[in-house]
Coordinates of N, CA and C in Angstrom, one line a residue:
M483 N -118.8 66.7 -50.6 CA -118.7 65.8 -48.9 C -118.2 65.3 -49.0
E484 N -117.3 64.6 -49.9 CA -116.0 63.6 -49.6 C -114.3 64.6 -49.1
L485 N -114.5 65.9 -50.0 CA -114.0 66.7 -49.8 C -113.6 66.5 -48.7
L486 N -115.1 68.0 -48.7 CA -114.3 68.4 -47.2 C -114.4 67.5 -46.0
V487 N -114.9 66.3 -46.3 CA -114.2 65.3 -44.5 C -112.7 65.4 -44.9
A488 N -112.3 64.8 -46.4 CA -110.5 64.8 -46.7 C -110.0 65.7 -46.3
A489 N -110.6 67.6 -46.8 CA -109.8 68.7 -46.1 C -109.9 68.3 -44.1
T490 N -111.1 68.0 -44.1 CA -111.1 67.8 -41.7 C -109.8 66.2 -41.4
F491 N -110.0 65.3 -42.6 CA -108.4 64.7 -42.2 C -107.1 65.1 -41.9
C492 N -106.8 66.1 -43.2 CA -106.0 66.8 -43.0 C -105.8 67.6 -42.5
C493 N -106.2 68.4 -42.2 CA -106.2 68.9 -41.2 C -106.1 68.9 -39.2
L494 N -106.4 67.5 -39.6 CA -106.7 67.2 -38.0 C -105.0 66.1 -38.4
G495 N -104.5 65.9 -39.5 CA -103.5 65.4 -39.2 C -101.6 65.8 -39.8
L496 N -102.4 67.3 -39.9 CA -101.7 68.2 -39.8 C -100.9 69.1 -38.2
S497 N -102.6 69.3 -37.6 CA -102.9 69.8 -36.4 C -102.2 68.4 -35.1
T498 N -102.1 67.6 -35.9 CA -101.5 66.0 -34.0 C -99.5 66.5 -34.8
I499 N -99.6 66.5 -35.7 CA -97.9 66.9 -36.5 C -97.2 68.0 -35.7
L500 N -98.6 69.2 -35.8 CA -98.1 70.4 -34.9 C -97.9 70.5 -33.8
V501 N -98.8 69.2 -33.0 CA -98.8 69.4 -31.6 C -97.8 68.3 -31.1
F502 N -96.9 67.9 -32.0 CA -96.2 66.7 -31.6 C -94.8 67.3 -31.8
G503 N -94.9 67.9 -32.4 CA -93.2 68.3 -33.3 C -93.5 70.1 -32.1
L504 N -94.2 70.6 -31.6 CA -93.7 72.0 -30.9 C -93.1 70.5 -29.2
V505 N -94.2 69.3 -29.1 CA -94.1 68.9 -27.5 C -91.9 67.8 -27.9
F506 N -91.6 67.7 -29.1 CA -90.1 67.5 -29.5 C -90.0 68.8 -29.1
L507 N -89.5 69.4 -29.6 CA -88.9 70.8 -29.0 C -88.6 70.7 -27.9
V508 N -89.8 71.1 -26.7 CA -89.4 71.8 -26.1 C -89.0 70.0 -25.0
I509 N -89.3 69.1 -25.9 CA -88.2 68.2 -24.8 C -87.3 68.5 -25.3
L510 N -86.3 68.5 -26.4 CA -84.9 69.0 -26.7 C -84.5 69.9 -26.7
R511 N -85.4 70.9 -26.3 CA -85.1 71.9 -25.7 C -85.0 71.7 -24.4
T512 N -85.4 71.2 -23.3 CA -85.2 71.5 -21.7 C -84.2 70.1 -21.6
N513 N -83.5 69.5 -22.7 CA -82.5 68.6 -22.3 C -81.2 68.9 -22.4
R514 N -81.3 69.9 -23.3 CA -80.0 70.8 -23.6 C -79.7 71.3 -21.9
P515 N -78.0 71.2 -22.4 CA -76.9 72.4 -21.4 C -78.3 73.6 -21.2
Y516 N -77.7 74.6 -19.9 CA -77.9 75.7 -19.9 C -77.1 76.4 -21.0
S517 N -77.4 77.5 -21.7 CA -76.2 78.3 -22.6 C -75.6 78.7 -21.7
A518 N -75.3 79.5 -22.1 CA -74.2 80.9 -20.8 C -74.8 81.9 -21.4
Q519 N -75.5 82.6 -21.9 CA -76.7 83.7 -22.1 C -77.5 82.8 -20.8
E520 N -77.8 81.9 -20.7 CA -79.1 81.1 -19.4 C -78.1 81.4 -18.2
M521 N -78.0 80.5 -18.5 CA -77.9 80.5 -16.9 C -76.7 81.8 -16.6
D522 N -76.2 83.1 -17.2 CA -76.0 84.3 -17.0 C -77.4 85.3 -16.4
Q523 N -78.4 85.2 -17.2 CA -80.0 85.4 -16.9 C -80.5 84.8 -15.6
V524 N -80.2 83.2 -15.4 CA -80.3 82.6 -13.8 C -79.5 83.2 -13.2
E525 N -78.4 83.1 -12.8 CA -77.6 83.6 -11.8 C -78.3 84.8 -11.8
S526 N -78.4 86.2 -12.4 CA -79.2 87.5 -11.9 C -80.2 87.6 -11.7
R527 N -80.9 86.4 -11.8 CA -82.4 86.7 -11.4 C -82.2 85.9 -9.8
A528 N -81.6 84.5 -9.7 CA -81.4 84.3 -7.7 C -80.5 85.8 -7.4
S529 N -79.4 86.3 -7.1 CA -79.4 87.1 -7.3 C -80.1 88.5 -6.4
G530 N -81.0 88.6 -7.7 CA -82.0 89.5 -7.4 C -83.1 89.4 -6.6
F531 N -83.2 88.3 -6.3 CA -84.6 88.1 -5.8 C -83.9 87.4 -4.0
A532 N -82.0 86.9 -4.5 CA -81.4 87.0 -2.6 C -81.8 87.9 -2.1
S533 N -81.1 89.4 -3.4 CA -81.0 90.7 -2.1 C -82.2 91.0 -2.0
Q534 N -83.5 90.6 -2.4 CA -85.0 91.4 -2.1 C -85.5 90.7 -0.9
A535 N -84.9 89.1 -1.0 CA -86.1 88.6 0.2 C -85.4 89.1 1.2
A536 N -84.2 89.3 1.6 CA -82.6 89.2 2.2 C -83.3 90.4 3.6
A537 N -83.3 91.1 2.5 CA -84.2 92.6 3.1 C -85.7 92.8 4.5
G538 N -86.5 90.9 3.8 CA -87.3 90.4 5.3 C -87.0 89.4 6.3
L539 N -85.7 89.1 5.5 CA -85.6 87.2 6.2 C -85.4 88.2 8.1
L540 N -86.1 86.8 8.4 CA -85.9 87.2 10.3 C -84.4 86.7 10.4
P541 N -83.4 87.3 11.8 CA -82.5 87.3 11.7 C -81.9 85.6 12.2
W542 N -81.4 85.5 11.6 CA -80.2 84.0 12.0 C -80.6 83.6 13.0
T543 N -81.2 82.5 13.6 CA -81.3 81.6 15.1 C -80.2 81.1 14.8
S544 N -81.3 79.5 14.2 CA -79.7 78.7 14.6 C -81.2 77.6 12.8
L545 N -80.2 76.6 12.7 CA -80.8 75.6 11.3 C -82.3 74.4 12.0
G546 N -82.4 74.4 13.5 CA -83.0 74.0 14.4 C -84.4 75.1 14.1
D547 N -84.8 76.1 13.9 CA -85.6 77.2 13.7 C -86.1 76.5 12.4
L548 N -85.3 76.3 11.5 CA -86.3 76.5 9.6 C -86.9 74.4 10.2
S549 N -88.6 76.0 9.4 CA -89.9 74.5 9.5 C -89.5 73.9 7.6
C550 N -91.0 73.3 7.6 CA -90.8 72.2 7.2 C -92.2 73.2 5.9
Q551 N -92.0 74.3 5.8 CA -93.0 74.2 5.0 C -92.6 76.0 4.3
W552 N -92.9 75.6 3.8 CA -92.5 77.2 2.5 C -93.7 77.5 2.2
H553 N -93.7 79.0 0.8 CA -94.2 79.4 0.7 C -93.5 80.4 -0.4
G554 N -93.7 80.5 -1.6 CA -93.9 81.2 -3.2 C -94.3 80.8 -3.8
T555 N -93.0 81.3 -4.9 CA -94.2 81.2 -7.1 C -93.1 79.2 -7.8
V556 N -93.7 79.2 -8.2 CA -93.3 78.5 -9.4 C -93.5 79.0 -10.5
S557 N -93.1 78.8 -12.0 CA -92.5 79.6 -13.3 C -92.5 78.3 -13.9
G558 N -92.5 78.4 -15.2 CA -91.0 78.6 -16.7 C -92.2 77.0 -16.6
L559 N -91.4 76.7 -17.9 CA -91.5 75.6 -18.9 C -90.8 74.6 -19.2
I560 N -89.9 75.8 -20.4 CA -88.6 74.0 -20.8 C -87.3 75.2 -19.6
I561 N -87.0 76.3 -18.9 CA -86.6 76.2 -17.4 C -88.0 76.0 -16.9
G562 N -87.6 75.6 -16.1 CA -88.4 75.4 -14.1 C -87.8 76.9 -13.4
E563 N -88.4 77.4 -13.0 CA -88.2 78.4 -12.4 C -89.1 78.8 -10.7
Y564 N -88.2 78.5 -9.0 CA -89.6 78.7 -8.2 C -88.2 79.1 -6.9
R565 N -88.9 80.1 -6.0 CA -88.6 81.0 -5.7 C -89.0 81.2 -3.9
G566 N -88.8 81.5 -3.4 CA -89.6 80.4 -2.1 C -88.4 80.4 -1.3
I567 N -89.7 80.7 0.0 CA -88.8 81.4 1.2 C -89.4 79.6 2.8
I568 N -88.3 79.1 3.3 CA -88.6 78.6 5.0 C -88.9 79.5 5.9
K569 N -90.2 78.8 6.2 CA -90.8 79.4 7.5 C -90.3 79.5 8.0
S570 N -90.3 80.0 9.6 CA -89.7 79.5 10.5 C -89.9 78.7 11.9
L571 N -89.9 78.1 12.7 CA -89.8 77.5 14.0 C -91.1 78.4 14.5
S572 N -90.7 78.6 15.7 CA -90.6 80.2 16.5 C -91.7 81.6 16.5
N573 N -91.3 81.6 15.0 CA -92.5 82.7 14.6 C -93.1 81.7 12.5
P574 N -93.6 81.5 12.5 CA -94.4 81.2 11.6 C -94.8 81.7 11.0
N575 N -95.3 83.3 11.7 CA -96.1 84.7 10.5 C -94.9 85.5 10.2
A576 N -93.5 85.0 10.7 CA -92.5 85.6 10.1 C -92.8 85.5 8.8
P577 N -91.8 85.9 7.2 CA -91.3 86.2 6.1 C -91.1 84.7 6.1
G578 N -89.9 84.1 6.8 CA -88.7 83.3 7.2 C -87.9 83.5 6.8
L579 N -86.5 82.4 7.1 CA -85.3 82.3 7.2 C -85.0 81.6 6.3
L580 N -85.3 81.6 5.5 CA -84.1 81.0 4.2 C -85.2 81.3 3.1
A581 N -84.4 81.5 1.7 CA -84.7 82.1 0.4 C -84.3 81.2 0.1
C582 N -84.9 80.3 -1.5 CA -84.2 79.2 -1.4 C -84.4 79.7 -3.1
Y583 N -84.0 80.5 -4.5 CA -84.5 80.1 -6.1 C -83.5 78.9 -6.1
L584 N -84.1 78.7 -7.3 CA -84.4 76.8 -8.2 C -84.4 76.9 -9.0
S585 N -83.5 77.1 -10.0 CA -84.3 76.8 -11.0 C -83.3 75.0 -11.6
L586 N -84.4 74.6 -12.9 CA -84.3 74.0 -13.0 C -84.2 73.7 -14.7
K587 N -83.8 72.4 -15.8 CA -83.8 72.8 -17.2 C -82.6 71.0 -17.2
G588 N -84.2 70.5 -17.6 CA -83.6 68.8 -17.6 C -83.1 68.7 -15.8
R589 N -81.9 68.0 -16.3 CA -81.2 66.9 -15.6 C -80.5 68.0 -14.6
Q590 N -79.9 68.6 -15.1 CA -79.8 70.3 -14.4 C -79.7 71.3 -13.8
G591 N -79.4 71.9 -12.5 CA -80.5 73.1 -11.5 C -79.3 73.6 -11.2
F592 N -80.0 74.8 -10.3 CA -79.2 75.4 -9.9 C -79.8 76.7 -9.4
L593 N -79.5 76.4 -7.4 CA -80.1 76.4 -6.6 C -78.8 78.4 -5.9
H594 N -80.0 78.3 -5.6 CA -79.3 79.7 -4.8 C -80.1 79.9 -3.6
L595 N -78.9 79.9 -1.8 CA -79.7 79.7 -0.9 C -79.7 81.2 -0.1
R596 N -80.4 82.1 0.3 CA -80.3 82.6 1.9 C -80.5 82.9 2.6
T597 N -79.5 82.9 4.1 CA -80.3 84.2 5.4 C -80.1 85.0 5.3
S598 N -79.8 85.6 6.6 CA -79.3 86.9 7.1 C -78.2 86.7 7.3
A599 N -77.7 85.5 7.8 CA -76.0 85.8 8.0 C -75.8 84.2 7.1
H600 N -75.9 84.0 5.9 CA -75.0 82.9 5.4 C -76.1 83.4 3.9
E601 N -74.8 82.6 2.7 CA -75.2 82.4 0.9 C -74.2 81.5 0.8
A602 N -74.9 80.6 -0.1 CA -75.0 79.8 -1.0 C -75.1 79.7 -2.1
R603 N -74.7 78.4 -2.8 CA -75.5 78.7 -4.5 C -74.8 76.7 -4.4
L604 N -75.4 76.2 -4.8 CA -75.5 74.8 -5.5 C -75.6 74.5 -7.0
D605 N -75.1 74.1 -7.9 CA -74.5 73.2 -8.6 C -74.6 71.7 -9.4
I606 N -76.2 72.5 -9.7 CA -76.5 70.1 -9.8 C -76.4 69.7 -11.5
K607 N -75.4 68.8 -12.0 CA -75.7 68.1 -12.8 C -75.2 66.2 -12.8
A608 N -76.9 66.6 -13.7 CA -76.3 65.1 -14.1 C -77.0 64.6 -11.8
D609 N -76.7 63.8 -11.0 CA -76.4 63.0 -10.2 C -76.0 63.8 -8.7
V610 N -75.2 64.7 -9.5 CA -73.8 65.5 -8.2 C -74.3 67.3 -8.9
A611 N -74.5 67.9 -7.7 CA -74.8 68.6 -6.6 C -73.5 69.4 -5.7
Q612 N -72.8 70.4 -6.8 CA -71.4 71.1 -6.0 C -71.8 72.3 -5.2
V613 N -71.3 71.9 -4.3 CA -71.7 73.4 -3.4 C -71.2 74.4 -2.3
T614 N -70.9 75.0 -2.7 CA -70.3 76.4 -2.5 C -71.7 77.5 -1.6
V615 N -70.4 77.8 -0.6 CA -70.7 78.1 0.8 C -70.5 79.7 1.0
G616 N -70.7 80.8 1.4 CA -69.3 81.9 1.1 C -68.8 82.4 -0.2
G617 N -68.2 81.8 -1.1 CA -67.8 82.5 -1.9 C -66.7 80.8 -2.3
R618 N -67.0 79.8 -0.9 CA -65.9 78.6 -0.9 C -66.7 77.7 -1.2
L619 N -66.0 77.1 -2.3 CA -66.5 75.2 -2.2 C -65.9 74.6 -1.5
L620 N -66.8 73.9 -0.6 CA -66.4 73.2 0.2 C -67.0 71.7 -0.7
G621 N -67.4 71.7 -1.6 CA -67.0 70.4 -2.0 C -68.7 69.5 -2.8
S622 N -68.7 68.2 -3.1 CA -69.8 68.0 -3.7 C -70.7 66.9 -3.2
I623 N -72.4 67.1 -3.2 CA -72.6 65.9 -3.1 C -73.6 64.7 -4.2
R624 N -72.4 64.1 -4.1 CA -73.8 62.8 -4.8 C -75.6 62.0 -4.6
L625 N -76.2 63.0 -5.3 CA -77.0 62.8 -5.9 C -77.9 60.9 -5.2
D626 N -77.1 60.5 -6.3 CA -78.0 59.2 -5.3 C -77.7 58.5 -5.1
E627 N -76.9 58.5 -4.6 CA -76.4 57.4 -2.4 C -76.0 59.2 -1.2
G628 N -75.9 60.3 -1.6 CA -75.9 60.0 0.4 C -74.2 60.6 0.8
I629 N -73.8 60.2 -0.7 CA -72.0 61.1 -0.7 C -71.8 61.4 -0.6
I630 N -70.6 62.9 0.4 CA -70.8 63.5 0.3 C -68.8 63.5 0.5
F631 N -68.8 64.2 -0.2 CA -67.3 64.4 -0.7 C -66.7 66.6 -0.2
D632 N -66.1 65.9 -0.1 CA -64.6 67.4 0.4 C -64.0 68.0 -1.5
S633 N -63.8 69.2 -0.6 CA -62.9 69.6 -2.4 C -62.2 69.0 -2.8
G634 N -62.0 68.1 -2.4 CA -60.2 67.7 -2.8 C -61.4 66.3 -3.0
G635 N -62.1 66.0 -3.5 CA -62.6 64.8 -4.4 C -63.0 63.2 -2.5
Q636 N -62.3 64.0 -1.6 CA -62.5 63.0 -0.8 C -63.9 62.7 -0.1
P637 N -64.0 61.3 0.3 CA -65.3 60.7 1.6 C -65.4 61.6 2.4
I638 N -66.5 62.0 3.4 CA -66.0 63.5 4.1 C -67.4 62.8 5.6
G639 N -69.0 61.9 4.1 CA -69.7 62.0 5.1 C -71.1 61.5 4.1
R640 N -72.4 61.3 4.7 CA -73.0 60.8 3.2 C -74.2 60.8 4.8
Y641 N -75.6 61.7 4.0 CA -77.1 61.8 4.3 C -77.8 60.6 3.9
H642 N -78.3 59.8 4.8 CA -79.2 58.5 4.6 C -80.6 59.2 4.0
R643 N -80.9 60.0 3.8 CA -82.2 59.9 3.3 C -82.5 59.7 2.6
H644 N -84.0 58.6 3.1 CA -84.7 58.0 3.4 C -86.0 56.9 1.2
R645 N -85.6 56.6 0.7 CA -86.0 56.1 -0.6 C -87.1 55.0 0.1
G646 N -88.0 54.8 -2.0 CA -89.2 54.8 -1.8 C -90.1 55.2 -1.5
W647 N -91.5 55.3 -1.8 CA -93.5 55.3 -1.9 C -93.4 56.2 -1.4
R648 N -94.5 56.8 -0.5 CA -94.9 57.0 0.6 C -96.0 57.6 -0.3
W649 N -97.7 57.3 0.4 CA -98.6 58.1 0.7 C -98.6 60.2 0.7
R650 N -98.9 60.5 -0.7 CA -98.8 61.6 -0.1 C -100.3 62.5 -0.2
I651 N -100.3 64.0 -0.8 CA -102.0 63.9 -1.0 C -101.5 66.2 -1.9
G652 N -101.3 65.7 -3.3 CA -100.3 66.7 -4.0 C -98.8 66.0 -4.2
S653 N -97.8 67.3 -3.7 CA -96.5 67.1 -3.1 C -96.4 66.1 -1.5
T654 N -98.0 66.9 -0.9 CA -97.0 66.5 0.4 C -96.6 65.3 1.4
P655 N -96.1 64.9 1.7 CA -96.7 63.5 2.3 C -97.0 63.7 3.5
L656 N -98.0 62.3 4.2 CA -98.7 61.9 4.9 C -98.2 61.5 5.9
S657 N -96.8 61.7 5.5 CA -95.9 61.2 6.8 C -94.3 61.7 6.7
S658 N -94.1 61.9 7.9 CA -92.5 62.4 8.8 C -91.4 62.2 8.8
R659 N -90.7 62.0 8.4 CA -89.9 61.6 8.0 C -87.9 61.8 7.8
Y660 N -87.3 61.9 9.1 CA -85.6 62.1 9.1 C -85.0 61.6 8.8
G661 N -83.8 61.6 7.9 CA -82.1 60.6 8.1 C -81.6 61.7 8.7
P662 N -80.4 60.3 9.1 CA -79.2 61.0 9.3 C -78.1 61.9 8.3
V663 N -77.3 62.7 9.4 CA -76.4 63.0 8.0 C -75.5 63.4 8.6
E664 N -74.3 62.0 8.9 CA -73.0 61.9 8.9 C -71.8 63.2 8.6
L665 N -70.9 63.5 9.0 CA -69.7 64.6 9.1 C -68.6 64.3 9.9
Y666 N -67.6 64.4 8.9 CA -66.3 63.8 9.9 C -66.4 62.7 11.4
G667 N -68.0 61.7 11.0 CA -67.1 60.3 11.2 C -67.9 61.1 12.4
R668 N -68.9 61.4 12.9 CA -70.5 61.7 13.7 C -71.4 62.2 12.9
M669 N -72.3 62.0 13.5 CA -74.4 62.2 13.5 C -74.0 63.8 13.9
V670 N -74.5 65.0 12.3 CA -74.2 65.5 13.2 C -75.8 66.5 12.4
A671 N -76.6 66.0 12.3 CA -78.2 66.3 12.6 C -78.7 65.8 11.7
E672 N -80.5 65.5 11.7 CA -81.1 64.3 10.7 C -82.2 66.0 10.0
V673 N -82.4 66.1 9.3 CA -82.6 66.4 8.3 C -85.0 65.5 7.7
N674 N -85.4 66.3 7.2 CA -86.9 66.1 7.2 C -86.9 65.8 5.6
D675 N -87.1 64.9 4.9 CA -87.8 65.2 3.4 C -89.3 65.1 3.5
G676 N -89.9 66.0 4.2 CA -91.7 66.3 3.8 C -91.3 67.9 3.4
L677 N -90.6 68.4 3.3 CA -91.1 69.1 3.1 C -92.1 70.8 1.7
A678 N -93.1 70.9 2.8 CA -94.4 71.5 1.7 C -94.4 72.8 1.9
R679 N -95.8 72.8 1.1 CA -95.8 74.5 0.2 C -96.8 74.6 1.1
S680 N -96.6 76.2 1.4 CA -97.6 76.6 1.8 C -99.4 76.3 1.8
G681 N -100.5 75.6 2.0 CA -101.7 75.6 1.7 C -103.0 74.4 2.7
P682 N -103.5 74.7 2.2 CA -104.3 73.5 2.7 C -104.3 72.2 3.2
W683 N -103.3 71.8 2.6 CA -102.9 70.0 2.2 C -101.6 70.5 2.6
S684 N -100.4 71.7 3.4 CA -99.2 70.9 4.2 C -99.7 70.8 5.8
G685 N -100.2 70.4 6.0 CA -101.1 69.3 6.9 C -100.3 70.3 8.3
D686 N -99.0 69.4 8.6 CA -98.0 70.1 10.2 C -97.5 70.6 9.6
A687 N -96.5 70.1 8.7 CA -95.1 71.2 8.5 C -94.8 72.5 9.0
A688 N -95.5 73.6 9.5 CA -95.6 74.4 9.2 C -94.8 74.1 11.1
R689 N -95.5 73.8 11.7 CA -94.5 72.8 13.2 C -93.7 71.6 13.4
R690 N -93.1 71.1 11.8 CA -92.5 70.3 12.1 C -90.7 70.6 11.7
P691 N -90.1 70.8 12.4 CA -88.7 71.2 12.2 C -88.8 70.2 10.7
L692 N -87.5 70.6 10.0 CA -86.7 70.8 9.0 C -85.2 70.0 9.7
V693 N -84.7 70.1 10.1 CA -83.5 69.8 11.1 C -83.8 69.8 12.2
R694 N -83.6 68.5 12.9 CA -82.9 68.7 14.4 C -82.5 66.9 14.6
N695 N -82.2 67.9 16.1 CA -80.5 66.4 16.7 C -80.3 67.1 15.9
L696 N -79.9 68.6 16.1 CA -78.5 69.1 15.9 C -77.3 69.2 17.0
A697 N -75.7 68.8 16.5 CA -74.5 68.2 17.1 C -74.2 69.3 17.8
P698 N -74.3 69.8 19.4 CA -74.1 70.7 19.8 C -71.8 70.9 19.2
N699 N -71.8 72.9 19.1 CA -70.9 73.2 18.4 C -69.8 72.8 17.0
L700 N -71.9 72.9 15.5 CA -71.3 72.3 14.9 C -69.9 73.5 14.2
A701 N -68.9 73.3 14.3 CA -67.9 73.8 12.8 C -68.4 74.9 12.1
P702 N -68.4 75.7 10.9 CA -69.4 75.7 10.3 C -68.9 76.0 8.6
D703 N -68.1 74.5 8.0 CA -68.1 74.0 7.9 C -69.2 73.1 8.4
E704 N -69.2 72.6 8.9 CA -70.4 70.9 9.6 C -72.3 72.7 8.8
E705 N -71.9 72.7 9.3 CA -72.9 74.1 9.5 C -73.7 74.5 7.9
G706 N -72.0 75.4 7.5 CA -72.0 75.1 6.1 C -73.4 73.5 5.2
W707 N -72.6 72.9 5.6 CA -73.2 71.6 4.5 C -74.6 71.3 4.5
L708 N -74.9 71.4 6.2 CA -76.6 70.9 6.7 C -77.5 72.0 5.9
L709 N -77.1 73.2 5.9 CA -78.0 74.0 5.1 C -77.6 74.0 3.4
A710 N -77.1 73.1 2.9 CA -76.9 72.7 1.3 C -78.0 72.0 1.8
I711 N -77.8 70.8 2.7 CA -78.7 69.9 2.4 C -80.2 70.6 2.7
A712 N -80.2 71.0 3.5 CA -81.9 71.7 4.4 C -82.0 72.4 2.6
G713 N -81.4 72.1 2.0 CA -81.8 73.4 1.3 C -82.2 72.6 -0.5
L714 N -81.2 71.6 -0.7 CA -81.8 70.3 -1.8 C -83.0 70.1 -0.7
E715 N -84.0 69.7 -0.1 CA -84.5 69.4 0.0 C -85.8 70.8 -0.7
F716 N -85.7 72.1 -1.4 CA -85.6 72.8 -1.7 C -86.3 71.9 -3.3
Y717 N -85.1 71.5 -4.3 CA -84.5 70.8 -4.6 C -85.6 69.3 -5.1
H718 N -86.3 68.7 -4.7 CA -86.6 66.9 -4.3 C -87.8 67.8 -4.0
W719 N -88.6 68.5 -3.1 CA -90.2 69.0 -3.9 C -89.7 69.4 -5.5
A720 N -89.4 70.5 -5.9 CA -89.7 70.5 -6.8 C -88.8 70.0 -8.1
N721 N -88.6 69.3 -8.2 CA -88.9 66.7 -8.7 C -90.3 66.4 -8.2
R722 N -90.3 66.6 -7.6 CA -92.0 66.3 -7.0 C -92.7 66.1 -8.4
H723 N -92.8 67.7 -8.1 CA -93.9 68.9 -8.5 C -94.2 69.4 -9.9
R724 N -92.5 68.1 -10.4 CA -92.3 68.6 -11.9 C -93.3 66.5 -12.3
N725 N -93.3 65.8 -11.3 CA -93.5 64.9 -12.1 C -92.3 63.4 -12.6
R726 N -91.4 64.7 -12.8 CA -90.4 63.9 -12.8 C -89.5 62.4 -12.2
P727 N -88.0 62.4 -13.4 CA -88.3 61.2 -11.4 C -86.5 61.5 -10.8
R728 N -87.1 62.2 -9.4 CA -86.6 62.9 -8.8 C -85.1 61.8 -7.9
H729 N -84.3 61.9 -7.6 CA -83.3 61.5 -7.0 C -83.5 61.3 -5.1
T730 N -83.6 60.0 -5.1 CA -84.0 59.5 -3.8 C -82.8 58.6 -3.1
F731 N -82.4 59.7 -2.0 CA -80.3 59.0 -1.1 C -80.9 59.3 0.5

């Protein structure tokens, strides 16, 4: 009997050590930077998803036609993978307007955005997102403060994203909040921080614009920055979904 009890405790101890060891290995691998091979695989999957999704996207109309609702899939453990399409306000039953592919590993991320008229990528490291639109580097965004820099490192604007906690059902906020985006000395739009995944708890997300109060005669760079900032809301949704500390600028 004593031998059986000892064997049981021994098995429990070994099982506990094994579980903690596996958890430690997952955390260790998650916090490592992408290897060159991992990044090649991520970029290949992003390109494949974007090409496939682009065939079904609505013709591009305006940033103001993006809704606060997206649909798609979530997968991955060490490297989180999020594939989604942000829906259209004017045609909510259609596939959507903006395809988003996001890979997250630790404090790093890779976000690929595609519309019928645009292609962009955001390389995220710690609290900085480097923004490339149409193959041209626009600059970067400090995720902790929302400060926007041009490709030469000079500040050119800011996204005043709301800070603080608020009531949610799952990952869907119960209130709608917009933050102004300033570029080159003027307010070019307001962006909503309440992007929601389609489902029974998405509320009125399909009827809320993701981007509103667009300034007239947007320059191509301004439109590119707004597309990137709208896409970053997909990144923020993923951070909330993973229950990790999120940037709030």
